[in-house]
Amino acid sequence: MLHFTRWKIIATLLTCLAGLLVALPNFFPKETVQSWPSFMPKQQLTLGLDLQGGAHLLLAMDQDEIKKDWINNLRDEARKELRDAKIGFTGIGTQGLTQLVVKLAKPEEQAAALKALNKVRQPIGNALLGAGAYDVEVSSGTEPGTIVIKESDQGLRQRVANAASASIETINRRVNNLGTSESTIVRQGADRILIQFPGLKDTTDLKKLIGETAKLTFHEVHPSMSGDEAKMTKVPTGFKIYPGDKGESSGEYLLREQPVVQGADLADAQPGFDSRNGEPVINFRFNQIGARKFANFTKDHVGRPFAIVLDDKVLSAPVIREPILGGSGQISGSFTVEGTNTLAVQLRSGSLPTKLTIVEERTVGPSLGADSISAGKLAGVVGGIAVVILTILYYGTFGIFACVGLLVHLILTVALMTMIGAVLTLPGIAGLVLGVAMAVDANVLIYERIREELRLGKMPVSAIDAGFQRAYVTILDSQLTTLACAIIMFWLGSGPIRGFAVTLTIGILTSIFASVTVVRLLISYWLRAQPKGRAIYVPV
Amino acid sequence: MLMRLIPVFKGFDFFPHDLNLPFMKVKGPALVLSIIAMVVSIGLIGIKGLNYGVDFKGGSLIELKTKSGNADISALREKLNSIGVGSVQIQEFGSPDDVLVRLEEQPGGEAEQQAALKKVVDATSETYVERRVEVVGPAVSSELRMTSFIAVAAGILAIVAYVWFRFEWQFALGAVLALSHDVIVTVGIFALFQFEFDLSTVAALLTILGYSVNDTVVVSDRIRENLRKFKKMELNQLLNLSINETLSRTILTGMTALAVLISLYVFGGEVIRNFNLAMLLGVVIGTYSSIFIAAPLLGYLGVKRDWSDLAAKAVATSKTKAKA
């Protein structure tokens, strides 16, 4: 056990050296590291949000809204397919949020209707792998002359996934407009989106920016009936009552549900000021399609109001004075300057497919992060000194070797974390410090064995040899069980548990090398340095 | 050339190696004590409940620091009670210029949580700066509760599977009982003193599992070794010997771990104090359980004694082969 081949010595020393080199940048300030020559590694440990400050937002999509949109779309499509196929129907009703029931006028047209309605199905996923799978099932209902269109779970999953990726794209665009870099926006689970924003102090703007879907639509206002009147009597088909924005005095509006132009047709939106009264407004421009639709509509409706609707609330309902042919216009409302900035960004980045709610928010100020780092450092130094004192007091010279092993363990852990780009969190620091205490356990096991073997009367060299050999199994067993625990933590845990698990796992991996191989190498050198022909005192 | 080799001990031997403490004599009372502790803990968790932090209960936590001078908690309390965000809990946090404000989960869902947070921030922005904000909605908090519970259970299972694989089922059963004991009693102490129980406490529980099993495995390893070595020794005596032989290691490793944890507790800052507290408790309880639960259980369960026979047979067959 104590004999090292030449290549093994070289490999051990090289590993230590490489570890030191990789870990080195972490012990200097960033600016110093930047000025180092190019051959030196410059990568530093990534600090978690809790240490460098920043915001962590977990957003959830509204699945019910996605379902509602989908079922409404399906109903429109089904209606269209039946009309195109000239099949009469008495009604299409929704059942819950996942099912449509079509009642045919003539039951004998069942087969033809089924064929027509099959067109609303969309194949799911990969064309090669998912052959034959559709997002909805079309089948005959239990009563004659009815057809049931049922959404599948797979279909819903795909809708949610699509909405999530669309949302991520939109948030990305909005956030980029905020001018902050280094943000991470990823999907988490089925219907969640995680945003991490290192270094962000104030989340108010961020939250405002992602809090609105920003679905902008332009609607025709009912020519003769007001929202209040419609409420008293009956809402005409194709129309819907929309609430006004808070600033608007005149309560509710009766608008045609189908918008004239949608936000998707916007080419640009910029904040600006009204030239007449100096109020903040948003100047917008449509793309070609939008401009054409808007021109046609305004030509036909001169002298009548149209409504600008944002997220189903009426911002304003100006009267069309003359046809707007150029495709650009102005939105006024009761805006603040900041409000127009945010809204312009939201409009430019497109609308979110569904509203996102913040289900978890964790923000840490940069000053607290810095405080945590210094507290962690202080605790680490004090704890480290305590371990060193205890070990040397207990084991003498061999205790010093153990401490060298601990140092190597610490450096290698930091190096490995830097290399794989692991994130250091506050619990991670605790894990690092605790790892030092646990790593000493391997040496304790070995040294206790050596003591026992010496007591049994073995000669020093064979006692040391036996100590390493016999303790090795125990060390492996105890470290592997801890490793199992750490892997579970990483796999199932979240937040602080994960950060801790990462450092613990890496710490376990390096501790065997550091406290067994490195310490063994030191001891074998020490043995060789003993004067020949004289007594060897084993200093444990 | 002849070398004269003399074994000499340098350094301290805090615990005389021939110390033969009669652990097995107190195994009965110790087991009774542990069972009582577990029952009381479960009772406390059931009756008093745990003081869940925002991670598990939902709601908001806002850490504020005064812009200058010390925090006036009663003024802050008065102000925050008047803005209509339900019950507000305010406490000092570390230094006198820091305060921690907790809001209950607001009725009406996530949007209301955000609205309440905004009210608090607006009401305090004149004299305080926000240092940390945590808002956890009801869906997330119940998920975190669930996954944490699963993580701890899975941690125990993984460890047991490993121990079973490496040792015998009696060792695995001893380990699982010792580990469950550690977790239950630690959580029980949290319930008793109403310490805040959050995600970092769970991280600590998982680490305790790792630490405690470390101890248990070291003792088990020695027991197995002694089973091979002393074929005829009475089991309780053998268990006692094994514990005593590993005792100095148990205590030294425990001391280094405690030294580090105490230093983290004192200097590591307010944010990880809970984590540390759980760890400190766990290291003590975990060390106790390896000695007084895991090992004595082997005595009650009886353990396979023919380790050495197998080993001897293996040696014998290899010898006959060598001869042939």
Coordinates of N, CA and C in Angstrom, one line a residue, chain A residues 70-247:
Chain A
W70 N -58.6 26.9 -26.6 CA -58.6 25.7 -27.5 C -60.0 25.3 -27.9
I71 N -60.8 25.1 -26.8 CA -62.2 24.6 -27.1 C -63.0 25.7 -28.0
N72 N -62.7 27.0 -27.7 CA -63.4 28.0 -28.5 C -63.0 27.9 -30.0
N73 N -61.7 27.7 -30.2 CA -61.2 27.6 -31.5 C -61.7 26.4 -32.2
L74 N -61.8 25.3 -31.4 CA -62.3 24.0 -32.0 C -63.7 24.2 -32.5
R75 N -64.5 24.9 -31.7 CA -65.9 25.2 -32.0 C -66.0 25.9 -33.3
D76 N -65.2 27.0 -33.4 CA -65.2 27.8 -34.6 C -64.9 26.9 -35.8
E77 N -63.8 26.1 -35.6 CA -63.4 25.3 -36.8 C -64.5 24.3 -37.1
A78 N -65.1 23.6 -36.1 CA -66.1 22.6 -36.4 C -67.2 23.3 -37.2
R79 N -67.6 24.4 -36.7 CA -68.7 25.1 -37.4 C -68.4 25.4 -38.9
K80 N -67.1 25.8 -39.1 CA -66.7 26.1 -40.4 C -66.7 24.9 -41.3
E81 N -66.2 23.8 -40.8 CA -66.1 22.5 -41.5 C -67.5 22.0 -41.9
L82 N -68.4 22.1 -41.0 CA -69.8 21.6 -41.3 C -70.4 22.5 -42.3
R83 N -70.2 23.8 -42.2 CA -70.7 24.7 -43.2 C -70.2 24.4 -44.6
D84 N -68.8 24.2 -44.7 CA -68.2 24.0 -45.9 C -68.7 22.7 -46.6
A85 N -69.0 21.7 -45.7 CA -69.5 20.4 -46.2 C -71.0 20.5 -46.4
K86 N -71.6 21.6 -46.1 CA -73.1 21.8 -46.3 C -73.9 20.8 -45.5
I87 N -73.5 20.7 -44.2 CA -74.2 19.8 -43.3 C -74.9 20.6 -42.3
G88 N -76.2 20.5 -42.2 CA -76.9 21.3 -41.2 C -76.7 20.8 -39.8
F89 N -76.7 21.8 -38.8 CA -76.6 21.4 -37.4 C -77.4 22.3 -36.6
T90 N -77.9 21.8 -35.5 CA -78.8 22.6 -34.6 C -78.0 23.3 -33.5
G91 N -76.8 22.8 -33.2 CA -76.0 23.4 -32.2 C -74.7 22.7 -31.9
I92 N -73.8 23.5 -31.4 CA -72.5 22.9 -31.0 C -72.3 23.4 -29.5
G93 N -72.3 22.5 -28.6 CA -72.2 23.0 -27.2 C -70.9 22.4 -26.6
T94 N -70.4 23.2 -25.6 CA -69.2 22.7 -24.9 C -69.6 22.0 -23.7
Q95 N -68.9 20.9 -23.4 CA -69.1 20.2 -22.2 C -67.8 20.3 -21.4
G96 N -67.8 21.0 -20.3 CA -66.6 21.2 -19.6 C -65.6 22.0 -20.4
L97 N -64.4 21.8 -20.2 CA -63.4 22.5 -21.0 C -62.7 21.6 -22.1
T98 N -63.2 20.4 -22.2 CA -62.5 19.4 -23.0 C -63.3 18.7 -24.1
Q99 N -64.6 19.1 -24.1 CA -65.4 18.3 -25.0 C -66.5 19.2 -25.7
L100 N -66.7 18.8 -27.0 CA -67.7 19.5 -27.8 C -68.8 18.5 -28.2
V101 N -70.0 18.9 -28.2 CA -71.1 18.0 -28.6 C -71.8 18.7 -29.8
V102 N -71.8 18.1 -30.9 CA -72.4 18.6 -32.1 C -73.7 17.9 -32.3
K103 N -74.8 18.7 -32.5 CA -76.1 18.1 -32.8 C -76.4 18.4 -34.3
L104 N -76.6 17.3 -35.0 CA -76.9 17.4 -36.4 C -78.4 17.6 -36.7
A105 N -78.7 18.3 -37.8 CA -80.1 18.6 -38.1 C -80.7 17.3 -38.6
K106 N -79.9 16.5 -39.4 CA -80.4 15.3 -40.0 C -79.5 14.1 -39.6
P107 N -80.0 13.2 -38.8 CA -79.1 12.1 -38.3 C -78.5 11.3 -39.4
E108 N -79.2 11.2 -40.6 CA -78.6 10.4 -41.6 C -77.3 11.0 -42.2
E109 N -77.0 12.2 -41.9 CA -75.8 12.8 -42.4 C -74.6 12.5 -41.5
Q110 N -74.8 11.6 -40.5 CA -73.8 11.3 -39.5 C -72.4 11.0 -40.1
A111 N -72.4 10.1 -41.1 CA -71.1 9.7 -41.7 C -70.4 10.8 -42.4
A112 N -71.2 11.6 -43.1 CA -70.5 12.7 -43.8 C -70.0 13.7 -42.8
A113 N -70.8 13.9 -41.7 CA -70.4 14.9 -40.7 C -69.1 14.5 -40.0
L114 N -69.0 13.2 -39.7 CA -67.8 12.6 -39.1 C -66.6 12.9 -40.0
K115 N -66.8 12.7 -41.3 CA -65.7 12.9 -42.2 C -65.3 14.3 -42.2
A116 N -66.3 15.2 -42.3 CA -65.9 16.6 -42.3 C -65.2 17.1 -41.0
L117 N -65.8 16.6 -39.9 CA -65.2 17.0 -38.6 C -63.8 16.5 -38.3
N118 N -63.5 15.3 -39.0 CA -62.2 14.8 -38.8 C -61.1 15.8 -39.2
K119 N -61.5 16.7 -40.0 CA -60.5 17.7 -40.5 C -60.0 18.6 -39.4
V120 N -60.7 18.7 -38.3 CA -60.3 19.6 -37.2 C -59.1 18.9 -36.4
R121 N -59.0 17.7 -36.6 CA -57.9 17.0 -35.9 C -56.5 17.5 -36.3
Q122 N -55.6 17.5 -35.4 CA -54.2 17.9 -35.8 C -53.3 16.7 -35.3
P123 N -52.5 16.3 -36.2 CA -51.5 15.2 -35.8 C -50.6 15.8 -34.7
I124 N -50.3 14.9 -33.8 CA -49.4 15.3 -32.6 C -48.0 15.0 -32.8
G125 N -47.2 16.0 -32.5 CA -45.7 15.8 -32.3 C -45.0 15.3 -33.6
N126 N -44.0 14.5 -33.4 CA -43.1 14.1 -34.4 C -43.9 13.3 -35.5
A127 N -43.7 13.8 -36.8 CA -44.5 13.1 -37.8 C -44.1 11.7 -38.0
L128 N -42.8 11.4 -37.7 CA -42.4 10.0 -37.8 C -42.8 9.1 -36.7
L129 N -42.6 9.6 -35.5 CA -42.9 8.8 -34.3 C -44.3 8.8 -33.9
G130 N -44.9 9.9 -34.0 CA -46.3 10.1 -33.5 C -47.4 9.8 -34.6
A131 N -47.0 9.0 -35.6 CA -48.0 8.7 -36.7 C -49.3 8.2 -36.1
G132 N -50.4 8.7 -36.5 CA -51.6 8.2 -36.1 C -52.2 8.8 -34.8
A133 N -51.4 9.6 -34.1 CA -51.9 10.3 -32.9 C -52.4 11.6 -33.3
Y134 N -53.6 11.9 -32.7 CA -54.2 13.2 -33.0 C -54.5 13.9 -31.7
D135 N -54.7 15.3 -31.7 CA -54.9 16.0 -30.5 C -56.4 15.9 -30.0
V136 N -57.3 15.6 -31.0 CA -58.7 15.4 -30.6 C -59.2 14.1 -31.2
E137 N -60.2 13.6 -30.5 CA -60.9 12.4 -31.1 C -62.3 12.8 -31.5
V138 N -62.6 12.4 -32.7 CA -64.0 12.7 -33.2 C -64.7 11.4 -33.3
S139 N -65.9 11.3 -32.5 CA -66.6 10.0 -32.6 C -68.1 10.3 -32.4
S140 N -68.9 9.3 -32.8 CA -70.3 9.4 -32.7 C -70.7 9.4 -31.2
G141 N -71.7 10.3 -30.9 CA -72.2 10.4 -29.5 C -73.1 9.2 -29.2
T142 N -73.6 9.2 -28.0 CA -74.5 8.1 -27.6 C -75.9 8.2 -28.2
E143 N -76.3 9.5 -28.4 CA -77.6 9.7 -29.0 C -77.4 9.7 -30.5
P144 N -78.3 9.3 -31.3 CA -78.2 9.4 -32.8 C -78.2 10.8 -33.2
G145 N -77.4 11.1 -34.2 CA -77.3 12.4 -34.7 C -76.4 13.4 -33.9
T146 N -75.7 12.8 -33.0 CA -74.7 13.7 -32.3 C -73.3 13.2 -32.5
I147 N -72.4 14.1 -32.5 CA -71.0 13.8 -32.6 C -70.2 14.4 -31.5
V148 N -69.3 13.7 -30.9 CA -68.5 14.2 -29.8 C -67.1 14.4 -30.2
I149 N -66.6 15.6 -30.0 CA -65.2 15.9 -30.2 C -64.5 16.1 -28.9
K150 N -63.6 15.2 -28.6 CA -63.0 15.1 -27.3 C -61.5 15.4 -27.4
E151 N -61.0 16.3 -26.5 CA -59.6 16.6 -26.5 C -58.8 15.5 -25.8
S152 N -57.7 15.2 -26.3 CA -56.9 14.1 -25.6 C -55.9 14.8 -24.6
D153 N -55.4 14.1 -23.7 CA -54.4 14.6 -22.7 C -53.2 15.0 -23.5
Q154 N -52.8 14.1 -24.4 CA -51.6 14.4 -25.2 C -51.7 15.7 -25.9
G155 N -52.9 15.9 -26.5 CA -53.2 17.2 -27.2 C -53.0 18.4 -26.3
L156 N -53.5 18.2 -25.1 CA -53.4 19.3 -24.1 C -52.0 19.6 -23.7
R157 N -51.3 18.5 -23.5 CA -49.9 18.6 -23.1 C -49.1 19.4 -24.2
Q158 N -49.5 19.0 -25.5 CA -48.8 19.7 -26.5 C -49.2 21.2 -26.6
R159 N -50.4 21.5 -26.4 CA -50.8 22.9 -26.3 C -50.1 23.7 -25.2
V160 N -50.0 23.1 -24.1 CA -49.3 23.7 -22.9 C -47.9 23.9 -23.3
A161 N -47.3 22.9 -23.9 CA -45.9 23.0 -24.2 C -45.6 24.1 -25.2
N162 N -46.5 24.2 -26.2 CA -46.4 25.2 -27.2 C -46.6 26.6 -26.6
A163 N -47.6 26.7 -25.7 CA -47.8 28.0 -25.0 C -46.6 28.4 -24.2
A164 N -45.9 27.3 -23.6 CA -44.8 27.6 -22.7 C -43.6 28.1 -23.6
S165 N -43.4 27.5 -24.7 CA -42.2 27.9 -25.5 C -42.5 29.3 -26.1
A166 N -43.8 29.5 -26.5 CA -44.1 30.9 -27.0 C -43.9 31.9 -25.9
S167 N -44.3 31.6 -24.7 CA -44.2 32.5 -23.6 C -42.7 32.8 -23.3
I168 N -41.9 31.8 -23.4 CA -40.5 32.0 -23.1 C -39.9 32.9 -24.1
E169 N -40.3 32.7 -25.4 CA -39.8 33.6 -26.4 C -40.2 35.0 -26.2
T170 N -41.5 35.2 -25.9 CA -42.0 36.6 -25.6 C -41.3 37.2 -24.4
I171 N -41.1 36.4 -23.3 CA -40.5 37.0 -22.2 C -39.1 37.4 -22.5
N172 N -38.4 36.5 -23.3 CA -37.0 36.8 -23.7 C -36.9 38.1 -24.4
R173 N -37.9 38.3 -25.3 CA -37.8 39.6 -26.1 C -38.1 40.8 -25.2
R174 N -39.1 40.6 -24.3 CA -39.4 41.7 -23.4 C -38.2 42.0 -22.4
V175 N -37.6 41.0 -21.9 CA -36.5 41.2 -21.0 C -35.3 41.8 -21.6
N176 N -35.1 41.3 -22.9 CA -33.9 41.9 -23.6 C -34.1 43.4 -23.8
N177 N -35.4 43.8 -24.0 CA -35.7 45.2 -24.1 C -35.4 46.0 -22.8
L178 N -35.4 45.3 -21.7 CA -35.1 45.9 -20.5 C -33.6 46.2 -20.3
G179 N -32.8 45.6 -21.2 CA -31.4 46.0 -21.3 C -30.6 45.3 -20.2
T180 N -31.1 44.2 -19.6 CA -30.3 43.5 -18.6 C -29.8 42.2 -19.3
S181 N -28.6 41.8 -18.9 CA -28.1 40.6 -19.6 C -28.1 39.4 -18.6
E182 N -27.6 38.3 -19.0 CA -27.4 37.1 -18.1 C -28.6 36.5 -17.5
S183 N -29.8 36.8 -18.0 CA -30.9 36.2 -17.4 C -31.1 34.8 -18.0
T184 N -31.7 34.0 -17.2 CA -32.0 32.6 -17.6 C -33.6 32.5 -17.6
I185 N -34.1 32.0 -18.7 CA -35.5 31.8 -18.8 C -35.8 30.4 -19.3
V186 N -36.2 29.5 -18.4 CA -36.4 28.1 -18.8 C -37.7 27.6 -18.4
R187 N -38.2 26.6 -19.1 CA -39.4 25.9 -18.8 C -39.1 25.0 -17.6
Q188 N -40.1 24.9 -16.7 CA -39.9 23.9 -15.6 C -41.2 23.2 -15.4
G189 N -41.1 21.9 -15.5 CA -42.3 21.1 -15.3 C -43.2 21.3 -16.5
A190 N -44.5 21.0 -16.4 CA -45.4 21.1 -17.5 C -45.8 22.5 -17.9
D191 N -46.1 23.2 -16.8 CA -46.7 24.5 -17.1 C -46.1 25.7 -16.4
R192 N -44.8 25.5 -16.1 CA -44.1 26.6 -15.3 C -43.0 27.2 -16.1
I193 N -42.7 28.4 -15.8 CA -41.5 29.0 -16.4 C -40.7 29.7 -15.3
L194 N -39.4 29.4 -15.3 CA -38.5 29.9 -14.3 C -37.6 31.0 -14.9
I195 N -37.6 32.2 -14.2 CA -36.8 33.3 -14.7 C -35.8 33.6 -13.6
Q196 N -34.5 33.6 -13.9 CA -33.5 33.9 -13.0 C -32.7 35.1 -13.5
F197 N -32.6 36.1 -12.6 CA -32.1 37.4 -13.0 C -31.0 37.7 -12.0
P198 N -29.7 37.4 -12.3 CA -28.7 37.7 -11.3 C -28.5 39.2 -11.3
G199 N -28.2 39.7 -10.1 CA -27.9 41.1 -9.9 C -29.0 42.1 -10.0
L200 N -30.2 41.6 -10.2 CA -31.4 42.6 -10.3 C -31.8 43.0 -8.9
K201 N -31.9 44.4 -8.7 CA -32.2 44.9 -7.4 C -33.7 45.0 -7.3
D202 N -34.3 45.6 -8.2 CA -35.7 45.9 -8.1 C -36.5 45.1 -9.1
T203 N -37.5 44.3 -8.6 CA -38.2 43.4 -9.5 C -39.5 44.1 -10.0
T204 N -39.8 45.3 -9.5 CA -41.1 45.9 -9.9 C -41.2 46.0 -11.4
D205 N -40.2 46.5 -12.1 CA -40.3 46.6 -13.5 C -40.4 45.3 -14.2
L206 N -39.6 44.4 -13.7 CA -39.6 43.0 -14.3 C -41.0 42.4 -14.2
K207 N -41.6 42.5 -13.0 CA -42.9 41.9 -12.8 C -43.9 42.6 -13.6
K208 N -43.8 43.9 -13.8 CA -44.8 44.6 -14.6 C -44.7 44.1 -16.0
L209 N -43.5 44.0 -16.4 CA -43.2 43.6 -17.8 C -43.7 42.2 -18.2
I210 N -43.7 41.3 -17.3 CA -44.1 40.0 -17.6 C -45.5 39.7 -17.1
G211 N -46.0 40.6 -16.3 CA -47.3 40.4 -15.7 C -48.5 40.5 -16.6
E212 N -48.3 41.1 -17.7 CA -49.5 41.3 -18.6 C -49.3 40.5 -19.9
T213 N -50.4 40.0 -20.4 CA -50.3 39.2 -21.6 C -50.1 40.2 -22.8
A214 N -50.6 41.4 -22.7 CA -50.4 42.4 -23.7 C -51.0 42.0 -25.0
K215 N -52.2 41.5 -24.9 CA -53.0 41.1 -26.2 C -53.7 42.3 -26.6
L216 N -53.2 42.9 -27.7 CA -53.8 44.1 -28.2 C -54.8 43.8 -29.3
T217 N -56.0 44.3 -29.3 CA -56.9 44.0 -30.4 C -57.7 45.3 -30.7
F218 N -58.2 45.4 -31.9 CA -59.0 46.6 -32.3 C -60.4 46.0 -32.7
H219 N -61.4 46.5 -32.1 CA -62.8 46.0 -32.3 C -63.7 47.0 -32.8
E220 N -64.7 46.5 -33.5 CA -65.8 47.4 -33.9 C -66.8 47.6 -32.7
V221 N -67.2 48.8 -32.5 CA -68.2 49.1 -31.4 C -69.6 48.9 -32.0
H222 N -70.5 48.4 -31.2 CA -71.8 48.2 -31.7 C -72.4 49.5 -32.0
P223 N -73.0 49.6 -33.2 CA -73.4 50.9 -33.7 C -74.5 51.6 -32.9
S224 N -75.4 50.8 -32.2 CA -76.5 51.5 -31.6 C -76.7 51.2 -30.1
M225 N -76.1 50.1 -29.7 CA -76.4 49.7 -28.3 C -75.2 49.9 -27.4
S226 N -75.4 50.3 -26.2 CA -74.3 50.5 -25.3 C -74.2 49.3 -24.4
G227 N -73.1 49.2 -23.7 CA -72.8 48.0 -22.9 C -73.9 47.9 -21.8
D228 N -74.3 49.0 -21.2 CA -75.3 48.9 -20.2 C -76.7 48.5 -20.7
E229 N -77.0 49.0 -21.9 CA -78.3 48.5 -22.5 C -78.3 47.0 -22.8
A230 N -77.1 46.6 -23.3 CA -77.0 45.2 -23.7 C -77.2 44.3 -22.4
K231 N -76.7 44.8 -21.3 CA -76.8 44.0 -20.1 C -78.3 43.9 -19.6
M232 N -79.0 44.9 -19.9 CA -80.5 44.9 -19.5 C -81.2 44.0 -20.4
T233 N -81.0 44.1 -21.7 CA -81.8 43.2 -22.6 C -81.0 42.0 -22.9
K234 N -80.4 41.9 -24.0 CA -79.7 40.7 -24.4 C -78.5 41.0 -25.3
V235 N -77.4 40.3 -25.1 CA -76.3 40.6 -25.9 C -76.4 40.0 -27.3
P236 N -76.4 40.9 -28.3 CA -76.6 40.4 -29.7 C -75.5 39.3 -30.0
T237 N -75.8 38.3 -30.9 CA -74.8 37.3 -31.2 C -73.6 38.0 -31.9
G238 N -72.4 37.4 -31.6 CA -71.2 37.9 -32.1 C -70.6 39.1 -31.4
F239 N -71.4 39.6 -30.4 CA -70.9 40.8 -29.6 C -70.7 40.3 -28.2
K240 N -69.9 41.1 -27.5 CA -69.6 40.8 -26.1 C -69.3 42.1 -25.3
I241 N -69.6 42.0 -24.1 CA -69.4 43.2 -23.2 C -68.0 43.2 -22.7
Y242 N -67.3 44.3 -22.9 CA -65.9 44.4 -22.4 C -65.9 45.5 -21.3
P243 N -65.2 45.3 -20.2 CA -65.0 46.3 -19.2 C -64.1 47.4 -19.7
G244 N -64.2 48.6 -19.2 CA -63.3 49.7 -19.5 C -62.1 49.6 -18.7
D245 N -61.0 50.3 -19.2 CA -59.8 50.4 -18.3 C -60.2 51.3 -17.1
K246 N -59.5 51.2 -16.1 CA -59.8 51.9 -14.8 C -60.0 53.4 -15.0
G247 N -59.1 54.0 -15.9 CA -59.2 55.4 -16.1 C -60.4 55.9 -16.8

